[in-house]
Every structure is written in C-alpha cells, then in structure tokens.
Tab-separated table of C-alpha atoms in Angstrom:
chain	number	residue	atom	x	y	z
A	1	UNK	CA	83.171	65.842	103.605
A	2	UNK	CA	86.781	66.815	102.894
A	3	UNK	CA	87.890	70.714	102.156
A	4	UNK	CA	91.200	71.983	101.194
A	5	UNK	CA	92.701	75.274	102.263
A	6	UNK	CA	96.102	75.950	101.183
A	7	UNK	CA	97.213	72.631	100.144
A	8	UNK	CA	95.595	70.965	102.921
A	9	UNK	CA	93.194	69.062	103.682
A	10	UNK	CA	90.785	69.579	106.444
A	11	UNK	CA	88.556	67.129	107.536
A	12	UNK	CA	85.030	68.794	108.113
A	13	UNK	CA	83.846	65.428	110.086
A	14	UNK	CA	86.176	65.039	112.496
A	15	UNK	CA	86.088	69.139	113.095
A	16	UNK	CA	86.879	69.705	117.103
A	17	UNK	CA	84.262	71.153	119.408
A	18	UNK	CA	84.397	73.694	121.400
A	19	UNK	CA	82.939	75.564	124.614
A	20	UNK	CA	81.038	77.974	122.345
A	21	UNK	CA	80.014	75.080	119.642
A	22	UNK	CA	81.973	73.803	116.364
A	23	UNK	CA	84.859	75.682	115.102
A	24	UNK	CA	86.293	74.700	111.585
A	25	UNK	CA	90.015	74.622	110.452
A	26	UNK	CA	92.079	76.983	108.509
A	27	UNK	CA	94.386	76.452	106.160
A	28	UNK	CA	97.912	74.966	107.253
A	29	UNK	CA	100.656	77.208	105.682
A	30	UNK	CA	102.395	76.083	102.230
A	31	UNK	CA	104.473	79.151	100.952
A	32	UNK	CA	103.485	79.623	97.567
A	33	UNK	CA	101.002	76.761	96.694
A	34	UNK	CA	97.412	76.708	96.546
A	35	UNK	CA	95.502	73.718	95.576
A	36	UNK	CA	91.876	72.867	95.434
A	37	UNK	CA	89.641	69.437	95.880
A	38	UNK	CA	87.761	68.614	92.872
A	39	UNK	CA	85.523	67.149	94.778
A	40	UNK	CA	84.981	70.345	96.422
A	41	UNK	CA	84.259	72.951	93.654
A	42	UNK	CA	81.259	74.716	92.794
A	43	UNK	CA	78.305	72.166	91.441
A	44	UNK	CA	77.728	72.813	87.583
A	45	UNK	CA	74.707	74.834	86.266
A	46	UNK	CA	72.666	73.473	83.278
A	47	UNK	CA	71.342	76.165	80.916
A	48	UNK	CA	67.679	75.152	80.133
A	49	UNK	CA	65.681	76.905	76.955
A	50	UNK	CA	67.224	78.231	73.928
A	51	UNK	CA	70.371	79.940	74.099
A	52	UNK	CA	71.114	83.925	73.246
A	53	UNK	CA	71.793	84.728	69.670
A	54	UNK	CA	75.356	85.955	70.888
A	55	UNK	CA	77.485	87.221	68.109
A	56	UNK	CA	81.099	86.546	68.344
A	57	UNK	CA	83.589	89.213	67.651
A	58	UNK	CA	86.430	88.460	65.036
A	59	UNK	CA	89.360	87.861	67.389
A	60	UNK	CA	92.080	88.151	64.411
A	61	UNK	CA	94.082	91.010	64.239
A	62	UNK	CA	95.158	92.548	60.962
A	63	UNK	CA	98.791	92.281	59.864
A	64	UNK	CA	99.667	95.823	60.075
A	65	UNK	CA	98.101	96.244	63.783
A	66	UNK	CA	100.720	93.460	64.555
A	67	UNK	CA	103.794	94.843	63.493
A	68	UNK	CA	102.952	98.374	64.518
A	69	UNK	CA	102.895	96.915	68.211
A	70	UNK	CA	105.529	94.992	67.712
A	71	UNK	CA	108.065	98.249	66.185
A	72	UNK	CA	106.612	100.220	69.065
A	73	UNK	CA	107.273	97.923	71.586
A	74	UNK	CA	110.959	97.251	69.930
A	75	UNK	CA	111.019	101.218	69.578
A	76	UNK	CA	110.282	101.562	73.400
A	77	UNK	CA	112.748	99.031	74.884
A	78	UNK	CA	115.094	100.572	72.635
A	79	UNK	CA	114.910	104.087	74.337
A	80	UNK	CA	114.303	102.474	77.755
A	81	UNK	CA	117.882	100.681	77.495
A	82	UNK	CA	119.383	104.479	76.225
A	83	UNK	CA	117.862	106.215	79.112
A	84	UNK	CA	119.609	103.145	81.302
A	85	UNK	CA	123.336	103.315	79.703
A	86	UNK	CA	123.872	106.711	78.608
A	87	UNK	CA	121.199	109.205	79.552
A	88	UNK	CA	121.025	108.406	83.385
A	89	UNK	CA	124.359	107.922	83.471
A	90	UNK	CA	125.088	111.140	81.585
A	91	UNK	CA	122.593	112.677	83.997
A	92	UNK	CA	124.190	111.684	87.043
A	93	UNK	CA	127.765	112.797	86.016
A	94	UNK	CA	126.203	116.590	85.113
A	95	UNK	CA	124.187	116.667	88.451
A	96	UNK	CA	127.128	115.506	90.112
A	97	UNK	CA	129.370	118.346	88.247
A	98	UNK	CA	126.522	121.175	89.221
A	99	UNK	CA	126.027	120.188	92.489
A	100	UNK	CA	129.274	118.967	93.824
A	101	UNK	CA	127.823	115.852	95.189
A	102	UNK	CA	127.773	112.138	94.016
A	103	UNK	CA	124.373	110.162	94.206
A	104	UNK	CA	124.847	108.622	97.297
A	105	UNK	CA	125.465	112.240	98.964
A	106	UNK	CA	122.489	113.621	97.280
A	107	UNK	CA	120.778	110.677	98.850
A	108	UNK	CA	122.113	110.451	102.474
A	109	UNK	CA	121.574	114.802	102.605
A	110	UNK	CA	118.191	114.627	100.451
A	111	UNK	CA	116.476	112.021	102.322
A	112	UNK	CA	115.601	111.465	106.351
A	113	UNK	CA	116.799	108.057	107.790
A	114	UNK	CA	114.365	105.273	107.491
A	115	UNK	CA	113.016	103.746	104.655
A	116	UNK	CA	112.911	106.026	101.584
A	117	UNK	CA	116.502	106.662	101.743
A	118	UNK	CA	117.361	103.449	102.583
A	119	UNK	CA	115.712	102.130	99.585
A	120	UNK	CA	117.175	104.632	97.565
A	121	UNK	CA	120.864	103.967	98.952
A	122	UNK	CA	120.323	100.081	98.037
A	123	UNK	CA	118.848	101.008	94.084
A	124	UNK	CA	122.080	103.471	93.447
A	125	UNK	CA	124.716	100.366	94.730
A	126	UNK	CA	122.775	97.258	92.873
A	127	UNK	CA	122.578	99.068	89.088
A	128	UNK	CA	126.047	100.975	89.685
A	129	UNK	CA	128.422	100.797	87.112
A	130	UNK	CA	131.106	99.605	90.321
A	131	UNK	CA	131.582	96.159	91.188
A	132	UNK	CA	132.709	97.603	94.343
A	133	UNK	CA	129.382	99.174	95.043
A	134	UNK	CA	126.854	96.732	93.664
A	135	UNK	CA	128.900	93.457	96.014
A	136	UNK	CA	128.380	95.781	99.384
A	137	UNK	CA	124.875	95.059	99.307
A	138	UNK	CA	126.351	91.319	100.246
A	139	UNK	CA	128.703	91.819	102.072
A	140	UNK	CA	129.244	89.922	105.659
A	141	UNK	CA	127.848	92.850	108.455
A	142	UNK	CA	131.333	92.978	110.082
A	143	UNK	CA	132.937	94.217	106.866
A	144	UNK	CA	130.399	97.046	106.449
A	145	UNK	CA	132.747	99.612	108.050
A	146	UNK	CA	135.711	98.544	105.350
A	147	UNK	CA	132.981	98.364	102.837
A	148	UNK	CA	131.876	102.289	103.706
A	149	UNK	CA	135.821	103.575	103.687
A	150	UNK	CA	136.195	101.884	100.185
A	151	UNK	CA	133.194	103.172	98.677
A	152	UNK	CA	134.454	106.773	100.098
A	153	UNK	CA	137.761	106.107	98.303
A	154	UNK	CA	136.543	105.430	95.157
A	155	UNK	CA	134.201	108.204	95.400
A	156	UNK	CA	136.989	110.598	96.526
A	157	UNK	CA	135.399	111.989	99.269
A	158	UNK	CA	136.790	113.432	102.210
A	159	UNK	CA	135.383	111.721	105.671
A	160	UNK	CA	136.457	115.152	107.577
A	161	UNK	CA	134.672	117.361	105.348
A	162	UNK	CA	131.427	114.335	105.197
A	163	UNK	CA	131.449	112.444	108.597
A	164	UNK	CA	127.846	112.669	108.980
A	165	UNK	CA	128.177	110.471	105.660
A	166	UNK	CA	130.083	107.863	106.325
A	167	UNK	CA	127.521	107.428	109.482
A	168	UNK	CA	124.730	107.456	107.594
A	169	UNK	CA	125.861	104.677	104.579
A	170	UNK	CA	126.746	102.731	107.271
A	171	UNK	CA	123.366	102.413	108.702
A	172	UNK	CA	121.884	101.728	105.716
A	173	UNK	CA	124.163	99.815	104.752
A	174	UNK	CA	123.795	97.854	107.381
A	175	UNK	CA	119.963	97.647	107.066
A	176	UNK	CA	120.114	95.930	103.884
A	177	UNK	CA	122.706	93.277	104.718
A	178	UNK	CA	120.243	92.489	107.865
A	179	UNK	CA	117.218	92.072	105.802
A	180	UNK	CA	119.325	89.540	103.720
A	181	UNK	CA	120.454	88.178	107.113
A	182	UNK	CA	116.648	88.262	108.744
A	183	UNK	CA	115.876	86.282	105.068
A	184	UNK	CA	118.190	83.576	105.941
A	185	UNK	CA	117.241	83.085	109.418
A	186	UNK	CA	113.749	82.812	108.924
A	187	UNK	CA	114.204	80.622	105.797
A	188	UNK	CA	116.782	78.254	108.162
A	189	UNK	CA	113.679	78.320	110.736
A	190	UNK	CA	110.751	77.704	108.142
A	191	UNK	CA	112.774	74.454	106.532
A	192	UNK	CA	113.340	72.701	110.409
A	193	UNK	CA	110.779	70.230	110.883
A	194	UNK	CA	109.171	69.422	114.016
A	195	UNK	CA	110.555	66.603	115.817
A	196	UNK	CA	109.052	64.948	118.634
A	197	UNK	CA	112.352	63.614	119.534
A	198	UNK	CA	113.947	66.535	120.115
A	199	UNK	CA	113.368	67.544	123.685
A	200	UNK	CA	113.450	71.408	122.818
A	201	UNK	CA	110.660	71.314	120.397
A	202	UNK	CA	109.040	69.610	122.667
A	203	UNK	CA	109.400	72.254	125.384
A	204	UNK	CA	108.051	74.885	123.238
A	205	UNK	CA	104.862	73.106	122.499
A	206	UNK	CA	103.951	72.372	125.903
A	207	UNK	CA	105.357	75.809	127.121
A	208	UNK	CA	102.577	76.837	124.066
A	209	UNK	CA	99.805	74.935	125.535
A	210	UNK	CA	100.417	76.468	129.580
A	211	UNK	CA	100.225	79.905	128.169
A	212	UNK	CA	97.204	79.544	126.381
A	213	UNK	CA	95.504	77.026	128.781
A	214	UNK	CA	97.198	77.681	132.336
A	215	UNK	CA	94.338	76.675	134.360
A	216	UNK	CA	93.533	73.296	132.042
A	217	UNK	CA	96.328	70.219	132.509
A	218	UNK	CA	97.236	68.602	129.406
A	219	UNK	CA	96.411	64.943	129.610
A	220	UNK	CA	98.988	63.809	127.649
A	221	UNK	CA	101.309	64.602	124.474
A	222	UNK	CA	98.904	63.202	122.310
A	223	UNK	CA	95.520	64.114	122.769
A	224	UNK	CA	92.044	65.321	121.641
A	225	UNK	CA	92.952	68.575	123.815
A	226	UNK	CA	94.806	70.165	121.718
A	227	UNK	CA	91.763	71.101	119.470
A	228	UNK	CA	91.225	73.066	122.511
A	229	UNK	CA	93.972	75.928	121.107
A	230	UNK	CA	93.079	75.301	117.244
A	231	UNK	CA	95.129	72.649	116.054
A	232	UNK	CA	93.688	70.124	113.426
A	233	UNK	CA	94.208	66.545	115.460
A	234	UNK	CA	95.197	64.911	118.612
A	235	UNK	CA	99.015	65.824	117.236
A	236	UNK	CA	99.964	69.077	116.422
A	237	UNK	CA	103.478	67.875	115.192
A	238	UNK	CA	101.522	67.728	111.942
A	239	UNK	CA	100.126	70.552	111.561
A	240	UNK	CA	103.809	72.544	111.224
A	241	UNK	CA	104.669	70.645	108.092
A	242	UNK	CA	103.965	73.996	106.054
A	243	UNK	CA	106.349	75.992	108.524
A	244	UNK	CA	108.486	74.040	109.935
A	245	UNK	CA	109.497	75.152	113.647
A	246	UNK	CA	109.031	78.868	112.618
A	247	UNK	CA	105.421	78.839	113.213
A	248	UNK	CA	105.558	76.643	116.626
A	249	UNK	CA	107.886	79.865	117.733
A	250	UNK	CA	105.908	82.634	116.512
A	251	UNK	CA	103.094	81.054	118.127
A	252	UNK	CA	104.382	80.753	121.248
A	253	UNK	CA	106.401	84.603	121.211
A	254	UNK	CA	102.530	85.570	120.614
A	255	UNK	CA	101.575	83.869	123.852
A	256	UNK	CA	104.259	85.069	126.359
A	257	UNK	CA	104.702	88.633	124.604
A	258	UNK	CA	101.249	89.407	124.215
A	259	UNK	CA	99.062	87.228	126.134
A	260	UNK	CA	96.653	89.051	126.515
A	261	UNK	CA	95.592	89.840	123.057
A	262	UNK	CA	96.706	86.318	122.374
A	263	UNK	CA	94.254	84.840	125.177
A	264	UNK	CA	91.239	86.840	123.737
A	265	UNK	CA	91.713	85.775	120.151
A	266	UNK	CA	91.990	82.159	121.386
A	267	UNK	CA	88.326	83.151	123.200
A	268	UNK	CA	87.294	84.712	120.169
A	269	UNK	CA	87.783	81.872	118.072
A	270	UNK	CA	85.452	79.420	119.931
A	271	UNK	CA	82.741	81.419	119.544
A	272	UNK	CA	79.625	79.944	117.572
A	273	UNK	CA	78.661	79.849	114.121
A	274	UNK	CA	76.211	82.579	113.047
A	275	UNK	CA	73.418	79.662	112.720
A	276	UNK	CA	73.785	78.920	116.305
A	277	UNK	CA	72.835	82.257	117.496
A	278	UNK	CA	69.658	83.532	117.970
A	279	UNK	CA	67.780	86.255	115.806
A	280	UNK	CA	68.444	89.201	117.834
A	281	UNK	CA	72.287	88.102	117.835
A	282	UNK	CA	72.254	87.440	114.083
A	283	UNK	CA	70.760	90.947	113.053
A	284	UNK	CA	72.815	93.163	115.203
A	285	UNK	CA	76.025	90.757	114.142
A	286	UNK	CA	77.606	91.360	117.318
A	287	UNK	CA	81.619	91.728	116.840
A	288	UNK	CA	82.554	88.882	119.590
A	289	UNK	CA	80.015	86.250	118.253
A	290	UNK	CA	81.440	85.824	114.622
A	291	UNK	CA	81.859	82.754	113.471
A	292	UNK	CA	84.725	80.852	114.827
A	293	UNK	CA	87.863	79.522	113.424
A	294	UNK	CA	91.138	77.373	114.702
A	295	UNK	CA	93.287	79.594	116.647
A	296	UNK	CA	96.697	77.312	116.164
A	297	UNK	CA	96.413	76.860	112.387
A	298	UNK	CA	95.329	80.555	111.732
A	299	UNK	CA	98.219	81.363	113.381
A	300	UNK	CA	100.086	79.057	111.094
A	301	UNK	CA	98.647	80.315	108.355
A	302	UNK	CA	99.640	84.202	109.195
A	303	UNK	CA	103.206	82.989	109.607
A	304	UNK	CA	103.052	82.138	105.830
A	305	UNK	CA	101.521	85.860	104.944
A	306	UNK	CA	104.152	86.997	107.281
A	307	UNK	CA	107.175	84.946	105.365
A	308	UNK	CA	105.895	86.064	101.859
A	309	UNK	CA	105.715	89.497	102.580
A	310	UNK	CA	109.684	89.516	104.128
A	311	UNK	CA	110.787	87.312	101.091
A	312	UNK	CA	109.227	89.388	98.604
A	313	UNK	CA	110.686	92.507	99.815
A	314	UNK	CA	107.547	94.136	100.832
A	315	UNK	CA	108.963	94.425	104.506
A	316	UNK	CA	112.041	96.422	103.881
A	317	UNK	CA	109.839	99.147	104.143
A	318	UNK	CA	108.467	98.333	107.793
A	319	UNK	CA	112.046	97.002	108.964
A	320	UNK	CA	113.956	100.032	107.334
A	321	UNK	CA	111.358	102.633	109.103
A	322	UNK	CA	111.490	100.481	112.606
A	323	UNK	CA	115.062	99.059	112.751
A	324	UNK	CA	117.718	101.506	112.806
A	325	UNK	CA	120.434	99.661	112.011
A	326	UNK	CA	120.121	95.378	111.754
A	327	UNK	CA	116.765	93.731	111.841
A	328	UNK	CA	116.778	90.769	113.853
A	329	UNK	CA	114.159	87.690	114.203
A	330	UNK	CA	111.816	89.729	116.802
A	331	UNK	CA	111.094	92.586	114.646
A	332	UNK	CA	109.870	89.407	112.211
A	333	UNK	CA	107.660	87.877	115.475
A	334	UNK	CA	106.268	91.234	116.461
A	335	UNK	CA	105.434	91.826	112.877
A	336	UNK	CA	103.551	88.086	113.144
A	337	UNK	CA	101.595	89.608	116.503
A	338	UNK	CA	100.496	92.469	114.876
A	339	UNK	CA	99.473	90.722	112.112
A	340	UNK	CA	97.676	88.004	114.030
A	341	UNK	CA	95.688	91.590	115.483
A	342	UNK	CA	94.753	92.688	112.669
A	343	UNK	CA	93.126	89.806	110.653
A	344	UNK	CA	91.213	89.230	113.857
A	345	UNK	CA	89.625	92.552	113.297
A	346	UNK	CA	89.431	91.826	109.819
A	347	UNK	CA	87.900	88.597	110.095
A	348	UNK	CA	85.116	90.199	112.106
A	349	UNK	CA	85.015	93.090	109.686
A	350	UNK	CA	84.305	90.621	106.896
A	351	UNK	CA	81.959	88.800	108.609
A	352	UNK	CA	82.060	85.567	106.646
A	353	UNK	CA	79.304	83.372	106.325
A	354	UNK	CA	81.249	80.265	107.079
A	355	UNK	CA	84.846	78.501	107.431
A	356	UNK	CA	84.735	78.343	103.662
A	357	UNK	CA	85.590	82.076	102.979
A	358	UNK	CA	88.796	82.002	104.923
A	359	UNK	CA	90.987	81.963	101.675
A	360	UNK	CA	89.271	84.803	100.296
A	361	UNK	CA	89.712	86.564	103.491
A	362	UNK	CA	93.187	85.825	104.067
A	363	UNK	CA	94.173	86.766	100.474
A	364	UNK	CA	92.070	89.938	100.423
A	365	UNK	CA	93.867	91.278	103.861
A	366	UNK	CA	97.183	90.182	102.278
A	367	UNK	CA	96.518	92.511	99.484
A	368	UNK	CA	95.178	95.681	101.777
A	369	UNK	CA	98.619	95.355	104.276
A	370	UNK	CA	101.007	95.186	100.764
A	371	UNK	CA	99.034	98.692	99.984
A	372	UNK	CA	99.438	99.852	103.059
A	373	UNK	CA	103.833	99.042	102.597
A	374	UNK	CA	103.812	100.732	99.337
A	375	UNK	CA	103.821	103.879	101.480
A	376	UNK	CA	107.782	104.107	102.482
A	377	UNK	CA	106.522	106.145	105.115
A	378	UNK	CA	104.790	103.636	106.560
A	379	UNK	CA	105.601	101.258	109.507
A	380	UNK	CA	103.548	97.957	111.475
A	381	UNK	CA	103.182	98.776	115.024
A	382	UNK	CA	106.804	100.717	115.410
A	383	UNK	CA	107.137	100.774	118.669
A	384	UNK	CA	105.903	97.164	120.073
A	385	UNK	CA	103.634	97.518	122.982
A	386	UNK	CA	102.221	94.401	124.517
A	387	UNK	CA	98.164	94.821	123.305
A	388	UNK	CA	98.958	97.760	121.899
A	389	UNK	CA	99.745	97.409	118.128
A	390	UNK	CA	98.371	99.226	115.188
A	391	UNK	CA	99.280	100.800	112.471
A	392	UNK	CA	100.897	104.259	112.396
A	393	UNK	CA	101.995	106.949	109.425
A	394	UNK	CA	105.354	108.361	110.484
C-alpha cells in the first residue's frame, strides 16, 4: 500500500522494523506543498433508501443588496486610504508638535527592548513617507551606524541631548537587517542538495549516525541500518530532497547540543503501535508506549514548520525577544530543538491512533505555536539549556 505525507510517498510495505516493533514514516519536508494519493482517500459512501425532502435556499441575491455592499465596501477603502495619507499623517505631525518627540522617539522611550518595539520601529521606517527611512530596513549590517546618524539628521535630533537613542535604533535596527540576513542563510542552506560526493556532507551524516547510535557500527554507507534512526531507505541522501542540507544540520546540532533529549526521542519513537500492547497498557495509554514514528524524517519534517514560521515572519517575535542585536543560524537550530521537544509531547498528547494522523498533528501544533508568537511578549526557550527548553512569558 502506498501513502503520501507532504508530497511524498511512503511506502507502508517496505516500513523498517524496529526493537520495539514497526514504526511508520513521516512526511519528508516540501515547503509549501501538500499533495494527496488518490488511491489513498477516504472509500465512498452509498446512500441507500429515499433521500430527505431537503429544500434548497434561493442563493441569488437581489440587485440592491449587491450594490449596497459594493458602495460600502468602495465607501470603506475610501476612508481607510484617508486615514493612511492625511489623517495619520496629520496625526503624527500634531503628536509630534505636543509632545516634542518624532515617532521613532515615542517608540524607542514608549516601548522596552525586545520585540514590541522592535516591531514597531520596523512598521514606522517601511510606510514612512522617507526613502531614507523605508531603504534602512535593507541596508547591509555594517552601514547601520551611517544609516542611524542619517536618520537623526533628517529628523533633526540632537545625539547629545538623545544618546540613549541612537543606541537603541541601532539595535533594532540591526535586528531587522539580521532576520533578513538569518532569511537568506537558511534559504542558501534549504536549496543545497545533498551530495554524496562531497566529503563534508558526508561527514555530517556519519557524525549523525555516531551520536545517535555510538555503541552500534554502521555497516556501511548504504544500508538497511539507517532505518535504525528514522530514515525512509537504505539511503538517507534521499530523504533531504525537501530540505536540502539544512535539515541533515539541524539534525545533527540536535544530536551533539542536546543529546540527551535527542537520544530519548529516538527511544521514544521505536516504541510499539497501540495494537501491540496489551490491555492494561492500552487503557492506561501510558505516555512512553505511544505509537511510534521515524525519528530522521520527523525531524525533517519540523525543519519545514521551522522554515515557514521564519519566512513568514512569525519568528521576529521569538528572535527580536531572544537576540539582542543580530540573529544568527543557531538561534534558528535551537528554535528546531525546541521544536523537535515539543511535538514529542504533543504527539503523545494527541495520542493518534496510527501513522496516518501525523499531518493533522503536525498542522494542528503548527497552528497552537503561531498563537502562542502572536504574543510579542513571548519567546521559544530564551535562554537555551541543553534538555531544558520550554516555553516562557517574559
């Protein structure tokens, strides 16, 4: 029988066993693509007997209800583009006028570092009426000190009378060009294939295999043993088509940073199917014997979540709160371990019935962590601590 998770296909047959029985695959990874076998869907009910006298409701919608939405919604946009290029504008220049202050003061005095001024900082420069100010959100992060005396320039004010200003724009400043910078990196990372030939890849997936195996030898490069750690086949080269080299290397930053949590989610994943347990097991649905999954390709799959959350934006909140100044590519693989944590817990949580249900997992603990980052209070595991990551309202 063939499933598809993600865009790929998953050959239920040829699923790898385990010490604790027969673990399924996850999906691999394929950044915004989902896909589904035919062949797979839901069997089709036949209605027997006579059907319901059902009634159906006229759908058309008089003349006059249509144009009424249609001068209100004309009547709306209308007022929303006012409010844009006179009224906030004419707001700003009276606030500024009573208070002495120009938005990005009020902001940087208003507002404690971290994410909601940040975020704040980076709305007033992209819709300013300034070139000057909207093209510092791209500028290269040795020009942000030039970039901070020019905006203070143009705004006329003094650095004397404001140095804890000029200090504080900067960091911010500097934020936002490093998420753009974090973007690129990961995106270089995510688009590198894995190549067998190259002798560093290569390094990193057997450095992978002795930190999550140390006591087992590897046979050889291609082999039925690497099942063993989740991946799909006897070579895992293929399983990093959907992420390139970025999810051999958040993989492997799991293992040596936080092997420990990393070696008991590997355990936890070869446990047994529910149906392989006996009664007493299956009523109490003890935490450590839920059903298993692939360790390597969940891990995969979470370095997708991970990627669509940074490109999205949803992380600026996290990296703005955690990074005081530049985020760099280990605030995006200790994001990946806590993340790997928490579906873990999740996945037991949920308590699926089967292998089948990992989409609807995965997509409904993708939903609860973007609430959670709505809060721009909020950070993931702020202060990284080897098995010691949660959650944490600042």
């Amino acid at each position: 029988m063939t499933y598809w998770f993600q865009g790929v296909r998953l050959n239920a047959v040829t699923a790898c066993h385990t010490v604790g029985g027969r673990h399924g695959g996850a999906a691999e990874a394929v950044a915004g693509q989902q896909t589904q076998d035919p062949s797979a869907a839901s069997p089709r009910v036949t209605r027997t007997g006579p059907r319901p006298n059902r009634t159906e409701p006229n759908r058309a919608e008089p003349a006059g209800a249509a144009k009424m939405k249609h001068f209100l919604r004309v009547v709306t946009q209308f007022f929303v583009f006012l409010y844009c290029k006179c009224l906030w504008r004419g707001l700003k220049f009276v606030t500024r006028k009573f208070t002495g202050r120009c938005e990005l003061q009020r902001i940087c005095y208003g507002n404690k570092p971290g994410a909601r001024r940040t975020l704040k900082i980076e709305s007033s420069l992209r819709y300013s009426k300034y070139e000057l100010l909207r093209s510092a959100l791209s500028v290269h992060p040795d020009q942000v000190e030039k970039t901070i005396d020019d905006i203070m320039a143009l705004k006329k004010i003094n650095p004397d009378t404001n140095p804890q200003l000029g200090v504080s724009l900067q960091a911010s400043l500097l934020q936002i060009v490093g998420y753009r910078s974090l973007m690129a990196e990961v995106e270089k990372l995510r688009r590198e294939p894995y190549d067998s030939e190259n002798a560093e890849h290569e390094s990193m997936l057997m450095k992978l295999w002795k930190e999550l195996r140390p006591d087992t030898p590897l046979t050889g490069r291609i082999s039925k043993q690497w099942c063993e750690i989740g991946f799909q086949g006897n070579d895992p080269k293929t399983d990093f088509r959907g992420m390139g080299l970025l999810g051999l290397q958040n993989l492997l930053y799991f293992a040596e940073h936080d092997r420990a949590a990393a070696l008991q989610m590997l355990q936890d994943s070869l446990q047994p199917k529910h149906n392989e347990l006996n009664q007493p097991d299956w009523e109490q649905k003890v935490p450590d014997k839920a059903i298993g999954y692939s360790f390597a390709i969940v891990g995969i799959n979470i370095t997708d979540l991970a990627y669509s959350l940074l490109v999205s934006g949803a992380l600026k909140t996290h990296l703005y709160n955690v990074a005081p100044e530049m985020a760099s590519l280990q605030h995006f693989q200790q994001i990946f371990c806590y993340l790997m944590q928490e579906f873990q817990r999740f996945w037991i949580e949920e308590d699926p019935s089967d292998i089948m249900e990992f989409n609807r997992v995965r997509s409904k603990f993708h939903r609860r962590i973007l609430r959670q980052l709505k809060n721009p209070d909020m950070a993931l595991c702020p202060h990284f601590s080897a098995s010691d990551l949660h959650l944490v309202n600042l």
